[in-house]
Amino acid sequence: MSAKASSSQLSVSSSGSGGLSHVYIQHPPLRCNVPGSRGLFYDDGNKLLLSPTSDQVFSWKAVPFDPHVSPTSDSISEGPILSIRYSLDAKIIAIQRSSLEIQFFHRETGQNFCHKCKPESDSILGFFWTDCPQCDFVLVKTSGLDLLAYDADSKSIHVVETKKLNVSWYVYTHESRLVLLASGMQCKTFNGFQLSSAGIVRLPKFEMVMAKSEANSKPVLADEDVFIATIYGRIYCLQIDRVAMLLHSYRFYRDAVVQQGSLPIYSNKVAVSVVDNVLLIHQVGAKVIILYDIFADSRSPISAPLPLLFRGFARSNTSSSRSTAKDIEIPEANISDSEAIIYGDDWTFLVPDLICDVSNKFLWKIHLDLEAISASSSEAPSVLDFLQRRKLEASKAKQLCLAITRNVILERRPVSTVAKAIDVLLMSYSLSLKTGSYLKGTKTEKISHSAGTQISIPQSGASHQSSATVDNESMNRSGNLSTSDSEDNDPIQLTKSNLDSEQGEIIRSLNLFLHQFQLMRCIAYCLLQLRKRWSGNPSYLVAIIVEFLRSASSEKIKVQPNIYVLTIQLLARNERYAELSMFILNKILEPSKEVAMQLLELGRQNSQIRKLGLDMLRQLSLHHDYVLLLVQDGYYLEALRYARKHKVVTVRPSLFLEAAVSSHDSQLLAAVLRFFSDFTPGFKNTPDCRAYCQILNEMNSAVAV
């Protein structure tokens, strides 16, 4: 294991949860101390931490991370152990005994056999198991690669192909299925192979950039200076240039290796981790971590450099994201001196987010503090954009998005800033609708031996987005936020104090809309608070809603009618009828029955608004409602003609007859009776016809007298 770091023992108080940090390790660690241990080895193909003794090997499952997991053990023969890995089906244990020999143990039968290299030819640098169709086992030697296949019948392994190359050292991760072979005087010339279930891809030969020292000497690149990282489904190589104090990044394509840029480093000892697709650069000498989100194509860090700190396990998995440091504070008595060491001499950083303290036999898991990261920036749209791409703690990210959006509105930030924030949220929601991920759970960790992402290296002319194939969440999906139901997602509750008030009316109008799109539920609360703070002109509130409608339209998201109703209410309360008419005529407020009825209600004070409501009913072919309104307004004959023209048979004849009687106009009643007698089959034989004919006779008799 590589990337050893200098030690720095901090006091418990400065390492506790009360300190300011964006990255932390969770206490307690996974303790892997067994009597007679010969060291710790990490099998990234199976996500196992291995601790061999003279006759046994103990293994702990590292994913999903559980500090209390119990180890399993297997028997092995005595001998030196340079490296050890399980096969991907966990049936065979391979142990490197020397620079010339690999010994294999069959776990079920206890049988073992050896594979040896010729002493005069080369030596073994390392090995790994693969799910490539052409081979099961890859031996990395100073003379190149040996691809070997395992024969289950004969319980033996044999070479199927040899790739002759000069190799000084190599780096490999099972997550990327990529091996890089260093060669040359400075070890800066590389050959690369990706051995995945899709086959073998040989990358073009390339050289890494190395600055010359002042003495014009040629620095030599070491294996601890090169890292393979998988971020947003893309495979990168990160290389430390100690002379230039830069971290160079390279992107792999099938036909090219392209340098993507460089990031500054501030320490001679640097390590790299990737947590939830965020690149963490550990400045070990400076004892700080710098975070980058390369999805944003920015070379600027996410936040200011801060140290790595301890955190304790939260008391409840359902605790609020607003929990204080006291909620997870670690008592001093619970941390041993060895656990209080930050960046110890024997710390090894494991891909992608683990730290192994080899001397103390601890395994730590690295976490992001999304709340601290969010609080460190005042650029709300960029923070929201960052949070939308977080998946490991998507529920917490969602709650932080709600809080940030609420604060942006309550602080009455410029409408342009609020509009950008809304654009980010709706863009993510639209994407989640397309992928169907808005109904899925969010916190997932892959636990099988194939949990590492298998990624097809794209052609250089292809899109810079990943073409992930197996066990890989698409890069677009990584921006989706869970909308899973929880106690925090309930609609705003109506109380007796606001049930019949204007505030209650606003809440009622918004709750249905917020049920459709929970990420925007904070707008209801914000609008209510804004109404309390600023009486009078609601221009700011209307402007926010208009921006929301614009963003929803651009993303082709259907908006619930009640948000349109709320907009109408806000405009009408300040008698902004001309603006309201423009919103209706320009289809800013989409036609619906709810909108039409609200316009008709407001039409009692403004005839033009009522006409817009009636026109909308006709436009929506709501003939029944239109006829009822004509009757209500006293236009009985017009209502009858409209009903006949559009074949409205759902309106009861008694409704027209009762209205005609109430008018005390015998001629009108006679016209209504004649209409239904002529156009409604069987009406003459109904009780209504007989009753109202009698009433008509009485009215005519009274007039004659």
PDB file of C-alpha atoms in Angstrom, residues 114 212 314 366 427 554 645:
ATOM      1  CA  CYS A 114       2.212 -22.665  -7.338  1.00  0.00           C
ATOM      2  CA  LYS A 212      13.105  20.048 -14.300  1.00  0.00           C
ATOM      3  CA  ALA A 314     -24.899  10.195  15.075  1.00  0.00           C
ATOM      4  CA  ILE A 366     -13.881   9.403   4.738  1.00  0.00           C
ATOM      5  CA  MET A 427     -33.280  21.299 -14.190  1.00  0.00           C
ATOM      6  CA  SER A 554     -38.220  25.743 -20.432  1.00  0.00           C
ATOM      7  CA  LYS A 645     -75.563  24.360 -29.994  1.00  0.00           C
TER       8      LYS A 645
END
